[in-house]
Amino acid sequence: MPVRVQEADFDLSTEINAFRAGRPEIGAIAVFVGLVRDVNVGSAVSGLTLEHYPAMTQKALEGIVAQATQRWEIIDALVIHRVGHLQPMDQIVLVAVASAHRGDAFHACEFIMDYLKTQAPFWKQEQTPDGARWVEAKASDDSAAARWIKK
Amino acid sequence: MPVRVQEADFDLSTEINAFRAGRPEIGAIAVFVGLVRDVNVGSAVSGLTLEHYPAMTQKALEGIVAQATQRWEIIDALVIHRVGHLQPMDQIVLVAVASAHRGDAFHACEFIMDYLKTQAPFWKQEQTPDGARWVEAKASDDSAAARWIKK
Amino acid sequence: MSVTILYFARLRETLGMTQEKIELPAHAASVAGLLDHLRARGEEWHAALAPTQSYRVAVNQDMADITTPVCDGDEVAIFPPVTGG
Amino acid sequence: MSVTILYFARLRETLGMTQEKIELPAHAASVAGLLDHLRARGEEWHAALAPTQSYRVAVNQDMADITTPVCDGDEVAIFPPVTGG
């Protein structure tokens, strides 16, 4: 269940090929890639700085992946999250979930992203024409995460 | 909305990089990769032959992508499906959906896969120790596709 | 009228037929009529295309059902439920 | 007892503080007690850490709530709602 927090970019093929190497039992991989957009909440965005809480980040992501592993039949999961300075079109995050069948892979991947968005200690600061501004948390992220709470 | 049916393998990074090139409005890409497993319904599988109905395949996949485009806010979608002889661990299918936000990308990607599984004219024949056998359609694929029918 | 019929996968093997061009009587100008016409060919066709069997029909490369009309020059395909992806 | 406090993102900027080590009285040995202790520092702290403000607290790198106990040697982090991904 590899979880990595890094400044460096990642290559999708390299990561996914290493992730699935030697595992012919994998039938499905659901992947999510988050990218820096050049616009947000109506303002042009020329760059992004990602701050995090190093001692907690790894632990929080591992906890989220462990929850996904308990809830779905998955073979493995991979999370890479970048920190530091990013430009529009840069990759921010990669989540990949491997499973025998697609339903589990899709749902676990979406779950990990929803929880990452509300539980993992990262904060984005955007550079806009009016200066730097901290990105506000979205209520829609809270409701996306709340969907997964078992009744 | 590129849709390709081909014998050749594909490279994930090459495809996704071309797909998102020059589009800084993309914030989220949901990707699905389907792979040949070395076991199915309790038998070892040494290879797979994918037959299709060439005149219909492209049209069916484009129709499925068009439906996804109408139902979700997506920027673009990419479908690549292989035909011919494949080995365990080979890539079979790639579906990628780009959107501003992750919810639309995830849902459209899962929708395309569910419809592809029940509507696109591909048939798998597996090589097993007991000889070649046609893969049986799964009732779970019909119910996965039926989830998306609007009440 | 003249109709092209294509067979795929297990049905292609069972019926020993990949493609054929047939003359379909005007009274059989629907998927249901075409299937009845084919079932009349004998036991093997009757069994393979029985309504209780699981198969699909496309007319001019679109999924069809038994009420779909079949016209002169149409391409009809008969195949098992699909298993791609 | 001695507690390390970390501040992140907007709260780090607002309070002008990245990290500090404080002596917390035994009667304040919970997240609620620690927050009251910090709010007593003055108007700026009172405003930034008001219960109506949106912020989160972690104790020893786990998400916490106001009832979570705080013990000697703990690391407490105070930060805005997260915005990664």
CSV table of C-alpha atoms in Angstrom, one decimal:
chain,number,residue,atom,x,y,z
A,1,MET,CA,0.0,0.0,0.0
A,2,PRO,CA,2.6,2.6,-1.1
A,3,VAL,CA,1.9,6.2,-0.1
A,4,ARG,CA,4.4,8.9,-1.1
A,5,VAL,CA,4.5,12.7,-0.5
A,6,GLN,CA,7.1,14.4,-2.8
A,7,GLU,CA,8.1,17.6,-4.5
A,8,ALA,CA,9.0,15.7,-7.7
A,9,ASP,CA,6.7,15.0,-10.6
A,10,PHE,CA,5.6,11.4,-11.4
A,11,ASP,CA,5.2,9.5,-14.6
A,12,LEU,CA,1.9,7.7,-14.9
A,13,SER,CA,3.2,4.7,-16.9
A,14,THR,CA,6.2,4.2,-14.7
A,15,GLU,CA,4.1,4.3,-11.6
A,16,ILE,CA,1.3,2.1,-12.8
A,17,ASN,CA,3.7,-0.4,-14.4
A,18,ALA,CA,5.6,-0.8,-11.2
A,19,PHE,CA,2.4,-1.0,-9.2
A,20,ARG,CA,1.0,-3.9,-11.2
A,21,ALA,CA,4.3,-5.7,-12.1
A,22,GLY,CA,4.1,-9.5,-11.4
A,23,ARG,CA,0.5,-9.5,-10.4
A,24,PRO,CA,-1.6,-11.3,-13.0
A,25,GLU,CA,-4.5,-11.4,-10.6
A,26,ILE,CA,-5.2,-7.7,-11.3
A,27,GLY,CA,-8.1,-7.3,-13.7
A,28,ALA,CA,-8.9,-3.6,-13.1
A,29,ILE,CA,-7.1,-0.5,-12.2
A,30,ALA,CA,-9.0,2.7,-11.4
A,31,VAL,CA,-6.7,5.8,-11.5
A,32,PHE,CA,-7.3,9.4,-10.5
A,33,VAL,CA,-5.0,12.2,-11.5
A,34,GLY,CA,-5.5,15.7,-10.1
A,35,LEU,CA,-4.1,18.6,-12.1
A,36,VAL,CA,-3.5,22.4,-11.4
A,37,ARG,CA,-6.1,24.4,-13.4
A,38,ASP,CA,-5.3,27.8,-14.7
A,39,VAL,CA,-8.5,29.3,-13.2
A,40,ASN,CA,-10.3,28.9,-9.9
A,41,VAL,CA,-13.4,30.6,-8.4
A,42,GLY,CA,-13.3,33.1,-11.2
A,43,SER,CA,-9.6,34.1,-11.0
A,44,ALA,CA,-6.7,33.3,-13.2
A,45,VAL,CA,-4.2,31.1,-11.4
A,46,SER,CA,-0.6,31.4,-12.4
A,47,GLY,CA,0.8,28.9,-9.8
A,48,LEU,CA,0.1,27.0,-6.7
A,49,THR,CA,2.0,26.3,-3.5
A,50,LEU,CA,1.1,23.2,-1.6
A,51,GLU,CA,1.9,23.2,2.1
A,52,HIS,CA,1.5,20.2,4.3
A,53,TYR,CA,2.1,18.8,7.8
A,54,PRO,CA,4.9,16.3,7.2
A,55,ALA,CA,4.6,14.3,10.4
A,56,MET,CA,0.9,13.7,9.8
A,57,THR,CA,0.5,13.5,6.0
A,58,GLN,CA,1.9,10.0,5.5
A,59,LYS,CA,0.0,8.7,8.5
A,60,ALA,CA,-3.3,10.2,7.4
A,61,LEU,CA,-3.0,8.9,3.8
A,62,GLU,CA,-2.1,5.4,5.1
A,63,GLY,CA,-5.1,5.5,7.4
A,64,ILE,CA,-7.4,6.4,4.4
A,65,VAL,CA,-6.0,3.6,2.3
A,66,ALA,CA,-6.4,1.1,5.2
A,67,GLN,CA,-10.1,2.1,5.5
A,68,ALA,CA,-10.5,1.5,1.7
A,69,THR,CA,-8.8,-1.9,2.0
A,70,GLN,CA,-11.3,-2.9,4.7
A,71,ARG,CA,-14.3,-1.8,2.8
A,72,TRP,CA,-13.6,-3.1,-0.7
A,73,GLU,CA,-11.9,-6.2,-2.2
A,74,ILE,CA,-8.8,-4.5,-3.5
A,75,ILE,CA,-5.4,-6.0,-4.3
A,76,ASP,CA,-3.4,-2.8,-3.7
A,77,ALA,CA,-3.6,1.0,-3.7
A,78,LEU,CA,-1.0,3.7,-4.5
A,79,VAL,CA,-1.2,7.3,-3.5
A,80,ILE,CA,1.3,10.0,-4.6
A,81,HIS,CA,0.7,13.6,-3.5
A,82,ARG,CA,3.0,16.4,-4.5
A,83,VAL,CA,4.0,19.4,-2.3
A,84,GLY,CA,5.8,22.7,-3.0
A,85,HIS,CA,5.5,25.0,-6.0
A,86,LEU,CA,3.3,23.9,-9.0
A,87,GLN,CA,2.3,25.4,-12.3
A,88,PRO,CA,-1.0,25.2,-14.2
A,89,MET,CA,-1.3,21.7,-15.9
A,90,ASP,CA,1.1,20.2,-13.4
A,91,GLN,CA,0.1,16.9,-11.8
A,92,ILE,CA,-0.8,17.2,-8.1
A,93,VAL,CA,-2.0,13.8,-7.0
A,94,LEU,CA,-2.2,10.2,-8.2
A,95,VAL,CA,-4.5,7.6,-6.7
A,96,ALA,CA,-4.5,4.1,-8.2
A,97,VAL,CA,-6.5,1.1,-7.0
A,98,ALA,CA,-6.0,-2.4,-8.3
A,99,SER,CA,-8.6,-5.1,-8.0
A,100,ALA,CA,-9.8,-8.3,-9.7
A,101,HIS,CA,-13.0,-6.5,-10.9
A,102,ARG,CA,-13.8,-2.9,-11.7
A,103,GLY,CA,-16.5,-2.0,-9.2
A,104,ASP,CA,-14.2,-2.3,-6.2
A,105,ALA,CA,-11.4,-0.4,-7.9
A,106,PHE,CA,-13.7,2.5,-8.9
A,107,HIS,CA,-15.4,2.9,-5.5
A,108,ALA,CA,-12.2,2.5,-3.5
A,109,CYS,CA,-10.4,5.1,-5.7
A,110,GLU,CA,-13.2,7.6,-5.4
A,111,PHE,CA,-13.4,7.0,-1.6
A,112,ILE,CA,-9.7,7.6,-1.2
A,113,MET,CA,-9.9,10.9,-3.1
A,114,ASP,CA,-13.0,12.1,-1.2
A,115,TYR,CA,-11.3,11.3,2.2
A,116,LEU,CA,-7.9,12.7,1.0
A,117,LYS,CA,-9.7,16.0,0.2
A,118,THR,CA,-11.2,16.3,3.7
A,119,GLN,CA,-8.7,14.4,6.0
A,120,ALA,CA,-5.2,14.7,4.7
A,121,PRO,CA,-3.3,17.8,5.9
A,122,PHE,CA,-2.5,19.7,2.7
A,123,TRP,CA,-3.3,23.3,2.0
A,124,LYS,CA,-3.2,25.1,-1.4
A,125,GLN,CA,-2.2,28.7,-1.8
A,126,GLU,CA,-2.9,30.1,-5.3
A,127,GLN,CA,-1.0,32.9,-7.1
A,128,THR,CA,-3.6,35.2,-8.8
A,129,PRO,CA,-3.4,38.6,-10.4
A,130,ASP,CA,-4.5,40.0,-7.0
A,131,GLY,CA,-1.8,38.2,-5.1
A,132,ALA,CA,-1.5,35.0,-3.2
A,133,ARG,CA,-4.7,33.6,-1.6
A,134,TRP,CA,-5.4,30.4,0.4
A,135,VAL,CA,-7.9,28.1,-1.3
A,136,GLU,CA,-11.1,27.8,0.7
A,137,ALA,CA,-12.3,24.3,1.6
A,138,LYS,CA,-15.5,23.4,-0.3
A,139,ALA,CA,-18.7,22.3,1.3
A,140,SER,CA,-19.1,19.9,-1.6
A,141,ASP,CA,-16.0,18.1,-0.5
A,142,ASP,CA,-17.5,17.6,2.9
A,143,SER,CA,-20.7,16.2,1.4
A,144,ALA,CA,-18.7,14.0,-1.0
A,145,ALA,CA,-16.9,12.4,2.0
A,146,ALA,CA,-20.1,12.1,4.0
A,147,ARG,CA,-21.6,9.9,1.3
A,148,TRP,CA,-19.4,7.1,2.4
A,149,ILE,CA,-20.4,7.1,6.1
A,150,LYS,CA,-22.3,3.9,6.7
A,151,LYS,CA,-25.8,4.4,7.9
B,1,MET,CA,-13.9,12.4,-28.1
B,2,PRO,CA,-11.3,10.0,-29.5
B,3,VAL,CA,-12.4,6.3,-29.7
B,4,ARG,CA,-9.9,3.7,-31.0
B,5,VAL,CA,-10.1,0.0,-31.6
B,6,GLN,CA,-6.7,-1.5,-32.3
B,7,GLU,CA,-4.5,-4.7,-32.0
B,8,ALA,CA,-1.5,-2.7,-30.7
B,9,ASP,CA,-0.8,-2.1,-27.1
B,10,PHE,CA,-1.0,1.5,-25.7
B,11,ASP,CA,1.2,3.5,-23.3
B,12,LEU,CA,-0.7,5.1,-20.5
B,13,SER,CA,1.5,8.2,-20.2
B,14,THR,CA,1.7,8.8,-23.9
B,15,GLU,CA,-2.1,8.6,-24.2
B,16,ILE,CA,-3.0,10.7,-21.2
B,17,ASN,CA,-0.4,13.3,-22.0
B,18,ALA,CA,-1.7,13.7,-25.5
B,19,PHE,CA,-5.3,13.7,-24.2
B,20,ARG,CA,-4.7,16.6,-21.8
B,21,ALA,CA,-2.1,18.6,-23.8
B,22,GLY,CA,-2.9,22.3,-24.0
B,23,ARG,CA,-6.0,22.1,-21.8
B,24,PRO,CA,-5.3,23.9,-18.5
B,25,GLU,CA,-9.0,23.9,-17.7
B,26,ILE,CA,-8.7,20.1,-16.8
B,27,GLY,CA,-8.6,19.6,-13.0
B,28,ALA,CA,-9.4,15.9,-12.8
B,29,ILE,CA,-8.8,12.8,-15.0
B,30,ALA,CA,-10.4,9.5,-14.0
B,31,VAL,CA,-8.8,6.6,-15.8
B,32,PHE,CA,-9.7,2.9,-16.0
B,33,VAL,CA,-7.4,0.2,-17.3
B,34,GLY,CA,-8.7,-3.3,-17.8
B,35,LEU,CA,-6.1,-6.1,-17.8
B,36,VAL,CA,-6.1,-9.8,-18.7
B,37,ARG,CA,-6.1,-11.9,-15.6
B,38,ASP,CA,-4.4,-15.3,-15.4
B,39,VAL,CA,-7.5,-16.9,-13.9
B,40,ASN,CA,-11.2,-16.7,-14.5
B,41,VAL,CA,-14.2,-18.6,-13.1
B,42,GLY,CA,-11.8,-21.0,-11.4
B,43,SER,CA,-9.7,-21.9,-14.5
B,44,ALA,CA,-6.1,-20.9,-15.4
B,45,VAL,CA,-6.1,-18.6,-18.4
B,46,SER,CA,-3.1,-18.7,-20.7
B,47,GLY,CA,-4.4,-16.2,-23.3
B,48,LEU,CA,-7.4,-14.4,-24.6
B,49,THR,CA,-8.7,-13.7,-28.1
B,50,LEU,CA,-10.9,-10.6,-28.5
B,51,GLU,CA,-13.3,-10.8,-31.4
B,52,HIS,CA,-15.4,-7.8,-32.4
B,53,TYR,CA,-17.9,-6.5,-35.0
B,54,PRO,CA,-15.7,-3.9,-36.8
B,55,ALA,CA,-18.5,-2.0,-38.5
B,56,MET,CA,-20.4,-1.5,-35.2
B,57,THR,CA,-17.6,-1.2,-32.5
B,58,GLN,CA,-16.6,2.4,-33.2
B,59,LYS,CA,-20.2,3.5,-33.6
B,60,ALA,CA,-21.2,1.8,-30.3
B,61,LEU,CA,-18.3,3.3,-28.4
B,62,GLU,CA,-18.9,6.8,-29.8
B,63,GLY,CA,-22.6,6.5,-28.8
B,64,ILE,CA,-21.7,5.6,-25.2
B,65,VAL,CA,-19.2,8.5,-25.0
B,66,ALA,CA,-21.9,10.8,-26.4
B,67,GLN,CA,-24.3,9.7,-23.7
B,68,ALA,CA,-21.7,10.3,-21.0
B,69,THR,CA,-21.1,13.8,-22.4
B,70,GLN,CA,-24.7,14.7,-22.2
B,71,ARG,CA,-25.1,13.5,-18.6
B,72,TRP,CA,-21.9,14.9,-17.0
B,73,GLU,CA,-19.9,18.1,-17.2
B,74,ILE,CA,-16.9,16.6,-19.0
B,75,ILE,CA,-14.2,18.2,-21.1
B,76,ASP,CA,-13.2,15.2,-23.1
B,77,ALA,CA,-13.2,11.4,-23.0
B,78,LEU,CA,-10.9,8.8,-24.6
B,79,VAL,CA,-11.6,5.1,-25.2
B,80,ILE,CA,-9.0,2.6,-26.5
B,81,HIS,CA,-10.1,-1.1,-26.8
B,82,ARG,CA,-7.8,-3.8,-28.1
B,83,VAL,CA,-8.7,-6.8,-30.2
B,84,GLY,CA,-6.8,-9.9,-31.3
B,85,HIS,CA,-4.6,-12.1,-29.2
B,86,LEU,CA,-3.7,-11.1,-25.7
B,87,GLN,CA,-1.6,-12.6,-22.8
B,88,PRO,CA,-2.2,-12.4,-19.1
B,89,MET,CA,-1.2,-9.0,-17.7
B,90,ASP,CA,-1.8,-7.4,-21.1
B,91,GLN,CA,-3.8,-4.2,-21.3
B,92,ILE,CA,-7.3,-4.6,-22.8
B,93,VAL,CA,-9.1,-1.3,-22.5
B,94,LEU,CA,-8.4,2.3,-21.5
B,95,VAL,CA,-11.1,4.8,-20.6
B,96,ALA,CA,-10.1,8.3,-19.6
B,97,VAL,CA,-12.4,11.1,-18.7
B,98,ALA,CA,-11.2,14.7,-18.2
B,99,SER,CA,-13.3,17.3,-16.3
B,100,ALA,CA,-12.9,20.4,-14.2
B,101,HIS,CA,-13.8,18.5,-11.0
B,102,ARG,CA,-13.4,14.9,-9.9
B,103,GLY,CA,-17.1,13.8,-9.4
B,104,ASP,CA,-18.0,14.2,-13.1
B,105,ALA,CA,-14.8,12.5,-14.2
B,106,PHE,CA,-15.3,9.5,-11.9
B,107,HIS,CA,-19.0,9.0,-12.7
B,108,ALA,CA,-18.7,9.4,-16.5
B,109,CYS,CA,-15.7,7.0,-16.5
B,110,GLU,CA,-17.6,4.3,-14.6
B,111,PHE,CA,-20.7,4.8,-16.8
B,112,ILE,CA,-18.6,4.4,-20.0
B,113,MET,CA,-17.1,1.2,-18.6
B,114,ASP,CA,-20.5,-0.2,-17.5
B,115,TYR,CA,-22.1,0.5,-20.9
B,116,LEU,CA,-19.1,-0.7,-22.8
B,117,LYS,CA,-19.4,-4.0,-21.0
B,118,THR,CA,-23.0,-4.5,-22.0
B,119,GLN,CA,-23.4,-2.6,-25.3
B,120,ALA,CA,-20.1,-2.7,-27.3
B,121,PRO,CA,-19.8,-5.7,-29.6
B,122,PHE,CA,-16.6,-7.4,-28.3
B,123,TRP,CA,-16.4,-11.1,-27.3
B,124,LYS,CA,-13.6,-12.8,-25.3
B,125,GLN,CA,-12.5,-16.3,-25.9
B,126,GLU,CA,-10.1,-17.7,-23.2
B,127,GLN,CA,-7.4,-20.3,-23.6
B,128,THR,CA,-7.6,-22.7,-20.6
B,129,PRO,CA,-6.0,-26.1,-19.9
B,130,ASP,CA,-9.3,-27.6,-21.1
B,131,GLY,CA,-9.2,-25.8,-24.4
B,132,ALA,CA,-10.7,-22.6,-25.7
B,133,ARG,CA,-13.9,-21.3,-24.2
B,134,TRP,CA,-16.1,-18.3,-24.8
B,135,VAL,CA,-16.4,-16.0,-21.8
B,136,GLU,CA,-20.0,-15.9,-20.5
B,137,ALA,CA,-21.7,-12.5,-20.0
B,138,LYS,CA,-22.2,-11.7,-16.3
B,139,ALA,CA,-25.5,-10.8,-14.8
B,140,SER,CA,-23.6,-8.4,-12.6
B,141,ASP,CA,-22.6,-6.4,-15.7
B,142,ASP,CA,-26.2,-6.0,-16.7
B,143,SER,CA,-27.1,-4.8,-13.2
B,144,ALA,CA,-24.1,-2.4,-13.2
B,145,ALA,CA,-25.3,-0.8,-16.4
B,146,ALA,CA,-28.9,-0.7,-15.2
B,147,ARG,CA,-27.9,1.5,-12.2
B,148,TRP,CA,-27.5,4.4,-14.6
B,149,ILE,CA,-31.0,4.2,-16.1
B,150,LYS,CA,-32.8,7.4,-14.9
B,151,LYS,CA,-35.9,6.7,-13.0
C,1,MET,CA,-35.8,-8.2,-50.3
C,2,SER,CA,-32.1,-8.8,-49.7
C,3,VAL,CA,-30.5,-8.8,-46.2
C,4,THR,CA,-27.0,-9.4,-45.1
C,5,ILE,CA,-26.6,-11.4,-41.9
C,6,LEU,CA,-23.5,-11.6,-39.8
C,7,TYR,CA,-22.8,-14.0,-37.0
C,8,PHE,CA,-20.2,-13.6,-34.2
C,9,ALA,CA,-18.4,-15.5,-31.5
C,10,ARG,CA,-20.1,-18.6,-30.1
C,11,LEU,CA,-23.1,-18.3,-32.5
C,12,ARG,CA,-20.8,-18.1,-35.5
C,13,GLU,CA,-19.2,-21.3,-34.4
C,14,THR,CA,-22.5,-23.1,-33.4
C,15,LEU,CA,-24.1,-22.2,-36.7
C,16,GLY,CA,-21.0,-22.7,-38.8
C,17,MET,CA,-21.7,-19.4,-40.5
C,18,THR,CA,-19.8,-16.0,-40.6
C,19,GLN,CA,-21.8,-14.0,-43.1
C,20,GLU,CA,-24.6,-14.7,-45.6
C,21,LYS,CA,-26.9,-12.7,-47.9
C,22,ILE,CA,-30.5,-14.0,-47.9
C,23,GLU,CA,-33.7,-13.1,-49.7
C,24,LEU,CA,-36.3,-12.3,-46.9
C,25,PRO,CA,-40.0,-12.5,-47.8
C,26,ALA,CA,-41.8,-9.1,-47.3
C,27,HIS,CA,-44.0,-10.5,-44.6
C,28,ALA,CA,-40.9,-11.2,-42.5
C,29,ALA,CA,-39.7,-7.6,-42.5
C,30,SER,CA,-38.7,-7.4,-38.8
C,31,VAL,CA,-36.2,-8.9,-36.4
C,32,ALA,CA,-38.9,-11.3,-35.2
C,33,GLY,CA,-39.8,-12.3,-38.8
C,34,LEU,CA,-36.1,-12.8,-39.7
C,35,LEU,CA,-35.5,-15.0,-36.7
C,36,ASP,CA,-38.6,-17.1,-37.5
C,37,HIS,CA,-37.3,-17.4,-41.1
C,38,LEU,CA,-33.9,-18.6,-39.8
C,39,ARG,CA,-35.3,-21.0,-37.2
C,40,ALA,CA,-37.2,-22.8,-40.0
C,41,ARG,CA,-33.9,-24.0,-41.4
C,42,GLY,CA,-33.8,-27.0,-39.0
C,43,GLU,CA,-33.2,-28.2,-35.5
C,44,GLU,CA,-29.8,-26.6,-35.1
C,45,TRP,CA,-31.0,-23.2,-36.0
C,46,HIS,CA,-34.2,-23.6,-34.1
C,47,ALA,CA,-32.2,-24.4,-30.9
C,48,ALA,CA,-29.6,-21.8,-31.3
C,49,LEU,CA,-32.1,-19.0,-32.0
C,50,ALA,CA,-34.8,-20.1,-29.6
C,51,PRO,CA,-36.3,-17.1,-27.7
C,52,THR,CA,-35.1,-18.7,-24.5
C,53,GLN,CA,-31.5,-18.5,-25.7
C,54,SER,CA,-29.4,-15.5,-24.7
C,55,TYR,CA,-28.4,-13.6,-27.8
C,56,ARG,CA,-28.6,-10.1,-29.2
C,57,VAL,CA,-29.5,-8.6,-32.6
C,58,ALA,CA,-28.2,-5.4,-34.2
C,59,VAL,CA,-29.7,-3.8,-37.3
C,60,ASN,CA,-27.4,-1.6,-39.3
C,61,GLN,CA,-24.9,-1.6,-36.4
C,62,ASP,CA,-27.4,-0.5,-33.8
C,63,MET,CA,-28.7,-2.7,-31.0
C,64,ALA,CA,-32.2,-3.9,-31.9
C,65,ASP,CA,-35.1,-5.8,-30.4
C,66,ILE,CA,-37.6,-8.2,-32.0
C,67,THR,CA,-39.9,-5.3,-33.1
C,68,THR,CA,-37.2,-3.5,-35.1
C,69,PRO,CA,-38.0,-3.4,-38.8
C,70,VAL,CA,-35.7,-5.0,-41.3
C,71,CYS,CA,-35.5,-3.3,-44.8
C,72,ASP,CA,-34.0,-4.2,-48.1
C,73,GLY,CA,-30.2,-3.8,-48.0
C,74,ASP,CA,-30.0,-3.9,-44.2
C,75,GLU,CA,-27.1,-5.5,-42.3
C,76,VAL,CA,-28.4,-7.6,-39.4
C,77,ALA,CA,-25.9,-9.1,-36.9
C,78,ILE,CA,-26.7,-11.9,-34.5
C,79,PHE,CA,-24.4,-12.5,-31.5
C,80,PRO,CA,-24.1,-13.6,-27.9
C,81,PRO,CA,-24.3,-11.0,-25.1
C,82,VAL,CA,-21.1,-9.0,-25.3
C,83,THR,CA,-18.1,-9.6,-23.1
C,84,GLY,CA,-15.5,-6.9,-23.9
C,85,GLY,CA,-13.9,-4.4,-21.5
D,1,MET,CA,2.9,19.9,31.4
D,2,SER,CA,4.7,20.7,28.2
D,3,VAL,CA,2.9,20.7,24.8
D,4,THR,CA,4.2,21.5,21.3
D,5,ILE,CA,1.8,23.4,19.1
D,6,LEU,CA,2.1,23.7,15.3
D,7,TYR,CA,0.2,26.1,13.1
D,8,PHE,CA,-0.4,25.7,9.3
D,9,ALA,CA,-1.4,27.7,6.3
D,10,ARG,CA,-3.7,30.7,6.8
D,11,LEU,CA,-3.7,30.3,10.6
D,12,ARG,CA,0.1,30.2,10.7
D,13,GLU,CA,0.0,33.5,8.8
D,14,THR,CA,-2.8,35.1,10.8
D,15,LEU,CA,-1.2,34.2,14.2
D,16,GLY,CA,2.4,34.8,13.0
D,17,MET,CA,3.4,31.6,14.5
D,18,THR,CA,4.8,28.3,13.0
D,19,GLN,CA,5.6,26.3,16.1
D,20,GLU,CA,5.8,26.9,19.9
D,21,LYS,CA,6.3,24.9,23.0
D,22,ILE,CA,4.1,25.9,25.9
D,23,GLU,CA,3.4,25.0,29.5
D,24,LEU,CA,-0.2,24.0,29.8
D,25,PRO,CA,-1.9,24.0,33.3
D,26,ALA,CA,-3.2,20.5,34.3
D,27,HIS,CA,-6.8,21.8,34.4
D,28,ALA,CA,-6.6,22.6,30.6
D,29,ALA,CA,-5.6,19.1,29.6
D,30,SER,CA,-7.9,18.7,26.5
D,31,VAL,CA,-8.3,20.4,23.1
D,32,ALA,CA,-11.0,22.6,24.6
D,33,GLY,CA,-8.8,23.6,27.5
D,34,LEU,CA,-5.8,24.3,25.2
D,35,LEU,CA,-7.9,26.5,22.9
D,36,ASP,CA,-9.3,28.5,25.9
D,37,HIS,CA,-5.7,28.9,27.1
D,38,LEU,CA,-4.6,30.3,23.6
D,39,ARG,CA,-7.7,32.5,23.2
D,40,ALA,CA,-6.8,34.3,26.5
D,41,ARG,CA,-3.7,35.6,24.8
D,42,GLY,CA,-5.6,38.6,23.3
D,43,GLU,CA,-8.0,39.8,20.7
D,44,GLU,CA,-6.2,38.3,17.7
D,45,TRP,CA,-6.0,34.9,19.2
D,46,HIS,CA,-9.6,35.1,20.5
D,47,ALA,CA,-10.9,36.0,17.0
D,48,ALA,CA,-8.8,33.4,15.1
D,49,LEU,CA,-9.7,30.5,17.4
D,50,ALA,CA,-13.3,31.5,18.1
D,51,PRO,CA,-15.6,28.4,18.0
D,52,THR,CA,-17.4,30.0,15.0
D,53,GLN,CA,-14.2,30.0,13.0
D,54,SER,CA,-13.6,27.1,10.7
D,55,TYR,CA,-10.4,25.2,11.8
D,56,ARG,CA,-9.3,21.7,12.7
D,57,VAL,CA,-7.1,20.3,15.5
D,58,ALA,CA,-4.9,17.2,15.4
D,59,VAL,CA,-3.3,15.6,18.5
D,60,ASN,CA,-0.2,13.5,17.8
D,61,GLN,CA,-1.0,13.6,14.1
D,62,ASP,CA,-4.6,12.3,14.4
D,63,MET,CA,-7.6,14.4,13.7
D,64,ALA,CA,-9.1,15.4,17.1
D,65,ASP,CA,-12.2,17.2,18.5
D,66,ILE,CA,-12.6,19.5,21.5
D,67,THR,CA,-13.0,16.5,23.9
D,68,THR,CA,-9.7,14.9,22.9
D,69,PRO,CA,-7.3,14.8,25.9
D,70,VAL,CA,-3.9,16.5,25.7
D,71,CYS,CA,-1.1,15.0,27.7
D,72,ASP,CA,2.5,16.0,28.5
D,73,GLY,CA,4.7,15.8,25.5
D,74,ASP,CA,1.9,15.8,23.0
D,75,GLU,CA,2.1,17.5,19.6
D,76,VAL,CA,-1.0,19.5,18.8
D,77,ALA,CA,-1.6,21.0,15.4
D,78,ILE,CA,-4.1,23.8,14.6
D,79,PHE,CA,-5.0,24.4,10.9
D,80,PRO,CA,-7.7,25.5,8.5
D,81,PRO,CA,-9.9,22.8,6.8
D,82,VAL,CA,-7.6,20.9,4.4
D,83,THR,CA,-7.6,21.7,0.6
D,84,GLY,CA,-5.2,19.1,-1.0
D,85,GLY,CA,-5.9,16.7,-3.8
